[in-house]
Short mmCIF file of C-alpha atoms in Angstrom, two decimals:
data_model
loop_
_atom_site.label_atom_id
_atom_site.label_comp_id
_atom_site.label_asym_id
_atom_site.label_seq_id
_atom_site.Cartn_x
_atom_site.Cartn_y
_atom_site.Cartn_z
CA MET A 1 -26.37 -24.68 -4.32
CA LEU A 2 -26.94 -24.42 -8.23
CA SER A 3 -26.04 -27.60 -10.23
CA ALA A 4 -23.10 -27.18 -12.36
CA GLU A 5 -25.34 -27.62 -15.38
CA ILE A 6 -27.72 -24.95 -14.44
CA LYS A 7 -24.61 -22.51 -13.82
CA ASP A 8 -23.35 -23.44 -17.11
CA LYS A 9 -26.34 -22.13 -18.86
CA TYR A 10 -25.41 -18.51 -17.60
CA GLU A 11 -22.50 -16.04 -18.13
CA LEU A 12 -21.50 -13.77 -15.11
CA VAL A 13 -20.76 -10.13 -16.10
CA VAL A 14 -19.14 -7.57 -13.75
CA GLY A 15 -17.74 -4.18 -13.95
CA LEU A 16 -15.94 -2.62 -10.84
CA GLU A 17 -15.52 0.80 -9.65
CA VAL A 18 -12.57 1.35 -7.61
CA HIS A 19 -12.19 4.43 -5.38
CA ALA A 20 -8.43 5.24 -4.56
CA GLN A 21 -7.64 7.73 -2.02
CA LEU A 22 -4.67 9.75 -3.21
CA LEU A 23 -1.42 10.39 -1.15
CA THR A 24 -1.47 13.90 -1.07
CA LYS A 25 -0.56 16.01 2.00
CA SER A 26 -3.49 18.19 1.68
CA LYS A 27 -6.98 17.85 0.61
CA MET A 28 -8.50 18.08 -3.04
CA TYR A 29 -9.62 21.71 -2.69
CA THR A 30 -7.98 23.07 0.23
CA THR A 31 -4.92 23.01 2.29
CA ASP A 32 -6.45 20.69 5.19
CA SER A 33 -4.50 17.65 6.14
CA THR A 34 -5.45 14.45 4.88
CA GLU A 35 -3.42 12.43 7.72
CA PHE A 36 -5.52 9.28 8.65
CA GLY A 37 -6.29 8.40 12.28
CA ASN A 38 -6.45 11.74 13.89
CA LEU A 39 -9.28 12.88 16.33
CA PRO A 40 -12.50 13.51 14.72
CA ASN A 41 -13.21 16.88 12.95
CA THR A 42 -9.49 18.01 13.57
CA HIS A 43 -8.72 18.33 10.06
CA ILE A 44 -11.45 20.71 8.67
CA SER A 45 -11.99 24.29 7.61
CA VAL A 46 -14.38 26.80 6.25
CA VAL A 47 -13.71 25.30 2.86
CA THR A 48 -14.04 21.72 3.71
CA LEU A 49 -17.28 22.76 5.38
CA GLY A 50 -18.65 24.59 2.59
CA HIS A 51 -19.19 27.86 4.30
CA PRO A 52 -20.84 30.76 2.05
CA GLY A 53 -18.13 32.95 0.41
CA THR A 54 -15.27 30.34 0.37
CA LEU A 55 -13.58 29.20 -2.72
CA PRO A 56 -11.94 25.96 -3.70
CA LYS A 57 -8.45 25.59 -5.18
CA VAL A 58 -7.35 22.46 -7.32
CA ASN A 59 -4.51 20.44 -5.73
CA LYS A 60 -1.70 20.21 -8.28
CA SER A 61 -0.57 16.96 -7.00
CA ALA A 62 -4.06 15.20 -7.06
CA VAL A 63 -4.02 15.94 -10.87
CA GLU A 64 -0.42 14.83 -11.53
CA PHE A 65 -1.36 11.58 -9.57
CA ALA A 66 -4.41 10.86 -11.55
CA VAL A 67 -2.37 11.43 -14.92
CA LYS A 68 0.23 8.72 -13.59
CA MET A 69 -2.49 6.36 -13.11
CA GLY A 70 -3.69 6.99 -16.76
CA ILE A 71 -0.53 6.70 -18.28
CA ALA A 72 0.12 3.44 -16.39
CA CYS A 73 -3.11 2.27 -17.92
CA ASN A 74 -2.52 3.56 -21.35
CA SER A 75 -5.57 5.77 -21.17
CA GLU A 76 -5.96 9.04 -23.22
CA ILE A 77 -5.42 11.96 -21.10
CA THR A 78 -8.02 14.82 -21.05
CA ARG A 79 -6.15 18.25 -21.80
CA LYS A 80 -8.93 20.62 -20.77
CA ASN A 81 -10.49 19.33 -17.39
CA ILE A 82 -13.87 20.92 -16.21
CA PHE A 83 -15.18 19.89 -12.69
CA ALA A 84 -18.57 19.65 -11.85
CA ARG A 85 -21.17 19.64 -8.76
CA LYS A 86 -22.73 16.28 -8.01
CA ASN A 87 -25.72 17.29 -5.89
CA TYR A 88 -27.28 15.01 -3.14
CA PHE A 89 -27.99 15.36 0.64
CA TYR A 90 -26.46 12.97 3.20
CA PRO A 91 -25.04 13.74 6.59
CA ASP A 92 -21.43 13.00 5.69
CA LEU A 93 -21.44 15.50 2.70
CA PRO A 94 -20.98 19.00 4.32
CA LYS A 95 -21.61 20.95 1.37
CA GLY A 96 -24.58 19.22 0.06
CA TYR A 97 -22.68 18.57 -3.09
CA GLN A 98 -19.39 16.76 -4.49
CA ILE A 99 -17.06 18.25 -6.57
CA THR A 100 -16.21 15.75 -9.27
CA GLN A 101 -15.83 15.18 -12.92
CA ASP A 102 -18.91 14.33 -15.05
CA LYS A 103 -18.63 14.34 -18.85
CA ASN A 104 -14.89 14.99 -19.24
CA PRO A 105 -13.00 12.80 -17.00
CA ILE A 106 -9.32 13.23 -16.82
CA CYS A 107 -8.34 9.87 -18.23
CA VAL A 108 -10.35 8.22 -21.04
CA GLY A 109 -10.19 4.25 -21.69
CA GLY A 110 -7.18 2.21 -21.12
CA GLN A 111 -6.53 -1.43 -20.21
CA VAL A 112 -5.52 -3.34 -17.10
CA PRO A 113 -3.60 -6.44 -18.19
CA LEU A 114 -4.02 -9.63 -15.96
CA THR A 115 -2.03 -12.72 -15.47
CA MET A 116 -4.63 -15.46 -13.74
CA PRO A 117 -3.27 -18.07 -11.39
CA ASP A 118 -3.39 -20.75 -14.30
CA GLY A 119 -1.11 -18.50 -16.35
CA THR A 120 -3.93 -17.27 -18.69
CA LYS A 121 -3.69 -13.62 -19.72
CA LYS A 122 -6.50 -11.06 -20.12
CA SER A 123 -6.88 -7.49 -20.37
CA VAL A 124 -9.75 -5.42 -18.80
CA THR A 125 -10.76 -2.25 -20.43
CA LEU A 126 -11.37 0.80 -18.64
CA THR A 127 -14.07 3.20 -19.32
CA ARG A 128 -12.69 5.87 -17.44
CA ILE A 129 -10.55 7.24 -14.55
CA HIS A 130 -11.98 10.70 -13.04
CA MET A 131 -10.94 12.92 -9.97
CA GLU A 132 -13.17 13.82 -6.90
CA GLU A 133 -13.37 14.42 -3.40
CA ASP A 134 -14.37 12.03 -0.72
CA ALA A 135 -16.90 12.31 1.61
CA GLY A 136 -17.06 12.43 5.54
CA LYS A 137 -17.67 9.26 7.58
CA SER A 138 -20.86 8.57 9.44
CA MET A 139 -20.02 6.77 13.13
CA HIS A 140 -22.50 4.42 14.83
CA LEU A 141 -20.93 4.15 18.40
CA ALA A 142 -21.92 1.21 20.71
CA GLY A 143 -24.65 2.39 23.04
CA GLU A 144 -25.31 5.61 21.17
CA VAL A 145 -28.60 6.09 19.59
CA ASP A 146 -27.34 9.22 17.45
CA THR A 147 -25.29 9.09 14.47
CA LEU A 148 -22.28 11.06 14.67
CA VAL A 149 -20.30 12.47 11.57
CA ASP A 150 -16.40 12.88 11.35
CA TYR A 151 -15.62 15.53 8.45
CA ASN A 152 -11.70 14.51 8.49
CA ARG A 153 -12.02 12.49 5.46
CA ALA A 154 -14.42 15.10 3.53
CA GLY A 155 -12.37 16.53 0.57
CA VAL A 156 -9.64 14.00 0.48
CA PRO A 157 -8.76 13.60 -3.04
CA LEU A 158 -9.92 10.38 -4.96
CA ILE A 159 -9.67 8.86 -8.16
CA GLU A 160 -12.32 6.59 -9.48
CA ILE A 161 -11.28 3.86 -11.99
CA VAL A 162 -14.30 2.58 -13.73
CA SER A 163 -14.01 -0.76 -15.86
CA GLU A 164 -16.11 -1.95 -18.74
CA PRO A 165 -18.17 -4.98 -17.95
CA ASP A 166 -15.04 -7.18 -19.06
CA ILE A 167 -14.87 -9.53 -15.92
CA ARG A 168 -16.27 -12.78 -16.22
CA SER A 169 -15.51 -14.31 -12.98
CA SER A 170 -14.73 -13.67 -9.17
CA GLU A 171 -11.20 -14.80 -9.77
CA GLU A 172 -10.85 -12.34 -12.59
CA ALA A 173 -12.19 -9.54 -10.29
CA TYR A 174 -9.86 -10.61 -7.60
CA ALA A 175 -6.95 -10.26 -10.09
CA PHE A 176 -8.13 -6.98 -11.22
CA LEU A 177 -8.27 -5.63 -7.74
CA VAL A 178 -4.60 -7.02 -7.19
CA GLU A 179 -3.26 -5.45 -10.30
CA ILE A 180 -5.03 -1.85 -9.40
CA LYS A 181 -3.49 -2.15 -5.99
CA LYS A 182 0.15 -2.83 -7.28
CA LEU A 183 -0.17 -0.11 -9.85
CA VAL A 184 -1.19 2.55 -7.15
CA ARG A 185 1.56 1.45 -4.99
CA TYR A 186 4.21 1.24 -7.47
CA LEU A 187 3.09 4.86 -8.65
CA ASP A 188 3.22 5.95 -4.91
CA ILE A 189 -0.20 7.74 -5.24
CA CYS A 190 -2.33 5.45 -2.87
CA ASP A 191 -1.21 2.86 -0.07
CA GLY A 192 -3.93 0.59 -1.05
CA ASN A 193 -5.21 -0.01 2.32
CA MET A 194 -8.56 -1.41 2.10
CA GLU A 195 -9.24 -1.88 5.79
CA GLU A 196 -8.60 1.72 6.21
CA GLY A 197 -10.73 2.67 3.16
CA SER A 198 -8.02 4.38 1.16
CA LEU A 199 -8.86 1.70 -1.59
CA ARG A 200 -12.65 0.93 -1.72
CA CYS A 201 -14.52 -1.33 -4.47
CA ASP A 202 -18.22 -1.33 -5.86
CA ALA A 203 -19.29 -4.12 -8.24
CA ASN A 204 -21.88 -4.16 -10.76
CA ILE A 205 -23.01 -7.49 -11.20
CA SER A 206 -25.44 -9.04 -13.69
CA VAL A 207 -25.95 -12.40 -15.62
CA ARG A 208 -27.21 -13.30 -18.94
CA LEU A 209 -27.51 -16.74 -20.75
CA ARG A 210 -24.40 -17.73 -22.38
CA GLY A 211 -23.83 -16.30 -25.87
CA ALA A 212 -26.52 -13.56 -25.41
CA ALA A 213 -25.74 -10.33 -26.82
CA GLU A 214 -27.55 -8.26 -24.42
CA TYR A 215 -26.50 -7.61 -20.71
CA GLY A 216 -28.91 -8.59 -18.02
CA LYS A 217 -30.29 -6.11 -15.19
CA LYS A 218 -27.30 -4.73 -13.15
CA VAL A 219 -27.22 -4.83 -9.33
CA GLU A 220 -24.55 -2.75 -7.63
CA VAL A 221 -22.92 -4.25 -4.30
CA LYS A 222 -21.16 -1.86 -2.13
CA ASN A 223 -19.69 -2.14 1.43
CA MET A 224 -16.79 -4.58 0.64
CA ASN A 225 -13.58 -4.01 2.57
CA SER A 226 -11.28 -6.88 1.12
CA PHE A 227 -10.64 -8.30 -2.25
CA ARG A 228 -11.96 -11.65 -0.74
CA ASN A 229 -15.06 -10.27 0.22
CA VAL A 230 -15.47 -8.66 -3.30
CA ALA A 231 -15.28 -12.14 -4.89
CA ARG A 232 -17.55 -13.67 -2.36
CA ALA A 233 -20.09 -10.96 -2.99
CA ILE A 234 -19.87 -11.72 -6.65
CA GLU A 235 -20.15 -15.38 -6.22
CA HIS A 236 -23.14 -14.81 -4.08
CA GLU A 237 -24.77 -12.38 -6.51
CA TYR A 238 -24.11 -14.82 -9.30
CA GLU A 239 -25.96 -17.60 -7.96
CA ARG A 240 -28.97 -15.45 -6.23
CA GLN A 241 -29.69 -13.89 -9.78
CA ILE A 242 -29.67 -17.11 -11.33
CA HIS A 243 -31.94 -18.62 -8.86
CA MET A 244 -34.28 -15.70 -9.57
CA ILE A 245 -34.19 -16.05 -13.20
CA GLU A 246 -34.87 -19.83 -13.01
CA ALA A 247 -37.85 -19.29 -10.76
CA ASN A 248 -39.08 -16.52 -13.20
CA VAL A 249 -38.76 -13.78 -10.56
CA GLU A 250 -37.73 -10.20 -12.24
CA ILE A 251 -34.41 -9.17 -11.09
CA ILE A 252 -34.51 -5.40 -9.71
CA SER A 253 -31.88 -2.92 -10.62
CA GLU A 254 -30.74 -1.92 -7.03
CA THR A 255 -27.92 -1.13 -4.87
CA ARG A 256 -27.18 -3.83 -2.18
CA THR A 257 -24.82 -4.30 0.70
CA PHE A 258 -22.77 -7.25 1.48
CA ASP A 259 -22.33 -8.91 4.93
CA ALA A 260 -19.34 -10.54 5.31
CA THR A 261 -20.21 -12.51 8.15
CA THR A 262 -23.01 -14.12 6.45
CA GLY A 263 -21.77 -13.90 2.99
CA LEU A 264 -25.03 -12.64 1.77
CA THR A 265 -26.28 -9.20 0.23
CA ALA A 266 -29.20 -7.34 1.25
CA SER A 267 -31.12 -4.49 -0.60
CA MET A 268 -30.14 -0.97 0.28
CA ARG A 269 -32.19 0.89 -2.19
CA THR A 270 -33.73 0.42 -5.72
CA LYS A 271 -32.02 2.49 -8.41
CA GLU A 272 -35.24 4.22 -9.38
CA ASP A 273 -35.32 5.81 -5.95
CA LEU A 274 -31.98 7.46 -6.79
CA ASN A 275 -32.24 11.27 -6.75
CA ASP A 276 -31.13 13.28 -9.99
CA TYR A 277 -27.90 14.61 -9.09
CA ARG A 278 -28.26 17.53 -11.15
CA TYR A 279 -24.82 17.89 -12.44
CA PHE A 280 -23.60 21.27 -13.71
CA PRO A 281 -20.12 22.66 -14.00
CA GLU A 282 -18.42 23.87 -10.71
CA PRO A 283 -18.75 27.71 -11.06
CA ASP A 284 -16.02 28.38 -8.31
CA LEU A 285 -13.29 26.26 -10.23
CA SER A 286 -11.51 27.20 -13.56
CA PRO A 287 -10.63 24.56 -16.14
CA VAL A 288 -7.46 22.71 -15.43
CA VAL A 289 -5.38 22.46 -18.63
CA VAL A 290 -2.95 19.65 -18.67
CA SER A 291 -0.28 21.25 -21.34
CA GLU A 292 2.17 19.04 -23.25
CA GLU A 293 4.86 20.27 -21.19
CA TRP A 294 3.21 19.33 -17.92
CA LEU A 295 2.19 15.86 -19.30
CA GLU A 296 5.88 15.24 -20.54
CA GLY A 297 7.25 16.09 -17.24
CA ILE A 298 4.90 13.74 -15.34
CA ARG A 299 5.74 11.03 -18.00
CA LYS A 300 9.47 11.42 -17.25
CA GLU A 301 8.56 10.90 -13.54
CA MET A 302 6.86 7.65 -14.04
CA PRO A 303 8.63 4.72 -12.35
CA ALA A 304 9.04 1.21 -13.68
CA LEU A 305 5.86 -0.61 -13.59
CA PRO A 306 5.16 -4.15 -12.17
CA ARG A 307 4.57 -5.50 -15.68
CA GLU A 308 7.76 -3.95 -16.99
CA LEU A 309 9.73 -5.37 -14.25
CA HIS A 310 8.28 -8.76 -14.57
CA TYR A 311 9.33 -8.84 -18.36
CA LYS A 312 12.65 -7.60 -17.42
CA PHE A 313 12.88 -10.36 -14.90
CA VAL A 314 11.78 -13.05 -17.15
CA ASN A 315 13.59 -12.06 -20.50
CA SER A 316 16.68 -10.51 -19.04
CA TYR A 317 17.23 -12.38 -15.88
CA GLY A 318 15.86 -15.63 -17.30
CA LEU A 319 13.57 -16.20 -14.09
CA PRO A 320 10.55 -18.67 -14.09
CA GLU A 321 7.07 -16.64 -14.38
CA TYR A 322 6.47 -17.71 -10.92
CA ASP A 323 9.43 -16.12 -9.41
CA ALA A 324 8.88 -12.83 -11.31
CA GLY A 325 5.24 -12.66 -10.23
CA VAL A 326 6.20 -13.09 -6.47
CA LEU A 327 9.13 -10.63 -6.85
CA THR A 328 6.83 -8.01 -8.53
CA ASP A 329 4.08 -8.31 -6.10
CA SER A 330 5.70 -5.75 -4.03
CA LYS A 331 7.37 -2.59 -5.37
CA GLU A 332 9.93 -2.53 -2.66
CA ILE A 333 10.96 -6.32 -3.03
CA ALA A 334 11.07 -5.78 -6.74
CA LEU A 335 13.48 -2.85 -6.52
CA TYR A 336 15.59 -4.64 -4.04
CA PHE A 337 16.13 -7.68 -6.35
CA ASN A 338 16.76 -5.31 -9.25
CA GLU A 339 19.63 -3.66 -7.20
CA LEU A 340 20.79 -7.06 -6.21
CA CYS A 341 21.15 -8.21 -9.71
CA GLU A 342 23.41 -5.30 -10.37
CA SER A 343 25.98 -7.11 -8.12
CA THR A 344 25.56 -10.62 -9.04
CA GLN A 345 24.79 -12.62 -12.18
CA ASN A 346 23.38 -15.59 -10.54
CA TYR A 347 19.88 -14.18 -10.63
CA LYS A 348 18.03 -17.57 -9.86
CA ALA A 349 20.13 -17.83 -6.69
CA ALA A 350 19.15 -14.11 -5.84
CA SER A 351 15.42 -14.86 -6.55
CA ASN A 352 15.67 -17.93 -4.13
CA TRP A 353 17.38 -16.01 -1.42
CA LEU A 354 14.68 -13.26 -1.61
CA MET A 355 11.61 -15.53 -1.72
CA GLY A 356 13.14 -17.80 1.07
CA PRO A 357 15.29 -16.72 3.80
CA VAL A 358 14.74 -12.92 3.42
CA LYS A 359 10.87 -13.20 3.16
CA SER A 360 11.01 -15.42 6.05
CA TYR A 361 12.74 -13.10 8.22
CA LEU A 362 10.59 -10.17 7.35
CA ASN A 363 7.43 -12.23 7.63
CA GLU A 364 8.42 -13.44 11.16
CA LEU A 365 9.47 -10.08 12.64
CA THR A 366 6.53 -8.32 10.44
CA LEU A 367 9.09 -5.79 9.07
CA HIS A 368 9.32 -3.94 5.56
CA ILE A 369 12.16 -4.68 3.11
CA SER A 370 13.24 -0.92 3.91
CA ASP A 371 13.92 -2.47 7.60
CA PHE A 372 16.08 -5.26 6.25
CA PRO A 373 19.79 -4.89 7.73
CA ILE A 374 21.57 -6.50 4.79
CA SER A 375 22.00 -4.51 1.79
CA PRO A 376 21.70 -5.92 -1.82
CA LYS A 377 25.64 -5.64 -2.25
CA ARG A 378 26.26 -7.66 1.02
CA LEU A 379 23.65 -10.21 -0.03
CA ALA A 380 25.23 -10.48 -3.48
CA ASP A 381 28.63 -11.11 -1.78
CA LEU A 382 27.00 -14.01 0.11
CA ILE A 383 25.92 -15.47 -3.08
CA GLY A 384 29.29 -14.82 -4.57
CA ILE A 385 31.20 -16.85 -1.79
CA ILE A 386 28.53 -19.76 -2.26
CA ASP A 387 29.14 -19.75 -6.10
CA GLU A 388 33.10 -19.76 -5.39
CA GLY A 389 32.59 -22.95 -3.59
CA LYS A 390 34.03 -21.35 -0.32
CA ILE A 391 30.59 -22.28 1.72
CA ASN A 392 27.59 -24.18 0.54
CA PHE A 393 24.16 -23.01 0.86
CA SER A 394 23.12 -24.84 4.02
CA VAL A 395 26.05 -23.31 6.06
CA ALA A 396 25.37 -19.84 4.34
CA SER A 397 21.63 -19.86 5.24
CA GLN A 398 22.13 -21.32 8.69
CA LYS A 399 25.33 -19.69 10.11
CA VAL A 400 26.71 -16.69 7.93
CA TYR A 401 23.25 -15.30 7.25
CA PRO A 402 22.17 -14.92 10.75
CA GLU A 403 25.43 -13.28 11.63
CA MET A 404 25.11 -10.81 8.85
CA LEU A 405 21.69 -9.94 10.32
CA LYS A 406 23.47 -8.96 13.55
CA SER A 407 26.35 -7.38 12.07
CA THR A 408 26.42 -4.77 9.28
CA GLU A 409 30.20 -4.25 9.37
CA LYS A 410 31.65 -7.64 8.47
CA THR A 411 31.46 -9.05 4.81
CA PRO A 412 30.10 -12.58 4.51
CA LEU A 413 33.70 -13.97 3.72
CA GLU A 414 35.04 -12.46 7.06
CA ILE A 415 32.14 -13.93 9.01
CA ALA A 416 32.80 -17.41 7.30
CA GLN A 417 36.52 -17.25 8.09
CA GLU A 418 35.93 -16.36 11.64
CA LEU A 419 33.29 -18.99 12.21
CA ASN A 420 35.87 -21.35 10.62
CA LEU A 421 33.28 -22.31 7.96
CA ILE A 422 35.32 -22.06 4.73
CA GLN A 423 34.90 -25.35 2.72
CA GLU A 424 37.56 -27.51 2.14
CA SER A 425 37.76 -28.37 -1.51
CA ASN A 426 41.47 -29.53 -1.63
CA GLU A 427 41.15 -33.29 -2.79
CA GLY A 428 44.27 -34.16 -0.99
CA SER A 429 42.88 -33.15 2.20
CA LEU A 430 39.41 -34.66 1.61
CA LYS A 431 40.48 -38.03 0.23
CA PRO A 432 41.77 -39.35 3.84
CA ILE A 433 38.35 -38.34 5.28
CA VAL A 434 36.41 -40.19 2.52
CA GLU A 435 38.69 -43.30 2.81
CA SER A 436 38.01 -43.20 6.49
CA VAL A 437 34.47 -43.06 6.24
CA LEU A 438 34.34 -46.14 3.68
CA ALA A 439 36.58 -47.88 5.91
CA GLU A 440 34.03 -47.63 8.84
CA ASN A 441 31.21 -48.74 6.55
CA SER A 442 32.74 -51.70 4.75
CA ALA A 443 29.36 -53.59 4.71
CA LYS A 444 27.51 -50.67 3.06
CA VAL A 445 30.18 -50.16 0.55
CA GLU A 446 29.73 -53.72 -0.61
CA GLU A 447 25.76 -53.02 -0.77
CA TYR A 448 26.54 -50.05 -2.74
CA ARG A 449 28.59 -51.95 -5.32
CA SER A 450 25.85 -54.62 -5.54
CA GLY A 451 23.51 -52.09 -6.73
CA LYS A 452 22.22 -50.04 -3.85
CA LYS A 453 23.01 -46.50 -5.24
CA GLY A 454 21.06 -44.85 -2.83
CA LEU A 455 23.60 -45.19 0.03
CA MET A 456 25.57 -42.32 -1.56
CA GLY A 457 23.67 -39.85 0.38
CA MET A 458 24.58 -41.73 3.66
CA PHE A 459 28.25 -41.68 2.75
CA MET A 460 27.86 -38.00 2.01
CA GLY A 461 26.28 -37.54 5.49
CA GLN A 462 29.05 -39.35 7.13
CA VAL A 463 31.76 -37.27 5.22
CA MET A 464 30.14 -33.85 6.20
CA LYS A 465 29.91 -34.92 9.85
CA LYS A 466 33.66 -36.04 9.95
CA SER A 467 34.65 -32.74 8.06
CA GLN A 468 32.50 -30.58 10.63
CA GLY A 469 30.35 -29.50 7.38
CA LYS A 470 33.28 -28.19 5.81
CA ALA A 471 33.76 -30.67 2.74
CA ASP A 472 32.97 -29.14 -0.61
CA PRO A 473 30.01 -31.44 -1.61
CA LYS A 474 31.17 -31.28 -5.23
CA VAL A 475 34.62 -32.34 -4.60
CA ALA A 476 33.43 -34.87 -1.81
CA THR A 477 31.00 -36.44 -4.27
CA LYS A 478 33.65 -36.98 -6.87
CA ILE A 479 36.09 -38.55 -4.49
CA LEU A 480 33.33 -40.85 -3.31
CA THR A 481 32.29 -41.81 -6.83
CA GLU A 482 35.91 -42.79 -7.73
CA LEU A 483 36.63 -44.78 -4.50
CA LEU A 484 33.20 -46.81 -4.64
CA GLU A 485 33.20 -47.35 -8.59
CA ASN A 486 36.98 -48.67 -8.55
#
């Protein structure tokens, strides 16, 4: 382990390259299906395999998805898009080249705003977002000496989101990936599943003396299948490179792989060994022109983004920053909450219900909010009868809410009435109950009047017990206070 003193001498510099697999029904340049999990080599055609004489055709939806991501990141949208061939040989690349974008990516520049766990805000600048096709997948089965190749993934449309080297910690890298995942999910252009490979990340990592103007030698790390592993790989590289500099060992510009079991990186190849990709314009594809009308149509289809909803929840609904962050973490939860707030003005109570009982129910049964049996309107009705003093939160969450999960027909008020749960808020009815409790606990009454004010909770507990939980706590507390203080 490096001492804090040595680590403080150096600054970590990270740029990320994120590949997002687009949720189109067909591939980037052919009509082959993009469905995940099917038998190997069942979603292929002569176009995917690059047979002689075949011609690719650009997937319009993939272009629109890329433009949506660019708009979400405030990028400049390239109007005339020319595709290029990136030539290299690898078994999972059936054509011997990849159709991508080289000199004119569809989105140029842009920013991704971050909010760190401690509340500090930062913006990571993007270099570009470009479109390309995915490669196939090499498979190494247990007991097999040969490498097998599945071309189902070959040709699936991707966007590559490339950041500037603006990231200065593993925590910032983690926050950046979380924000990218949220954006692609809100836009419905990628499911963001790193385990299935639909969101993949490479990290370009270097270190330099703190305050230095020039960057250090960059090392690229691949093979990371979770946000946590990206952060772990960055931390390891940070310390490894500092060790090398302190020992006067030259850092080699190379590509390394990350082993999640050991937490270490290992060399794959040096950058000097990489082939010249010999980019040249794709001769079989005409330029794709994004007209003003097309761009405006895409803008009109843009959904509310997480930062926009976060702002609304804080500034229009008065929620704490923490609540807004939790609620906007998932698009579906955020939209449910937004609809819920159309039927109630007790926004904080609505937030508490979603972050508490609702999320607990969904997590326990591993359900999606779309499977939640209580509509926003019915949940607002439940909040309403609590606000009206007909039942308290404890009764609502423990007795009425479970019944609402079983029955989609009855209103919360009907359930509360059937279960005889409506609170007694009539002072005339509650006063005899309170007087009875005080009479049975005369010694405690004297202790209270001698200064032991903490006994109020005990008295309230007895009142609730005698009233079978139906006493309105506010009214009961008022009566108790009046009788005890006189």
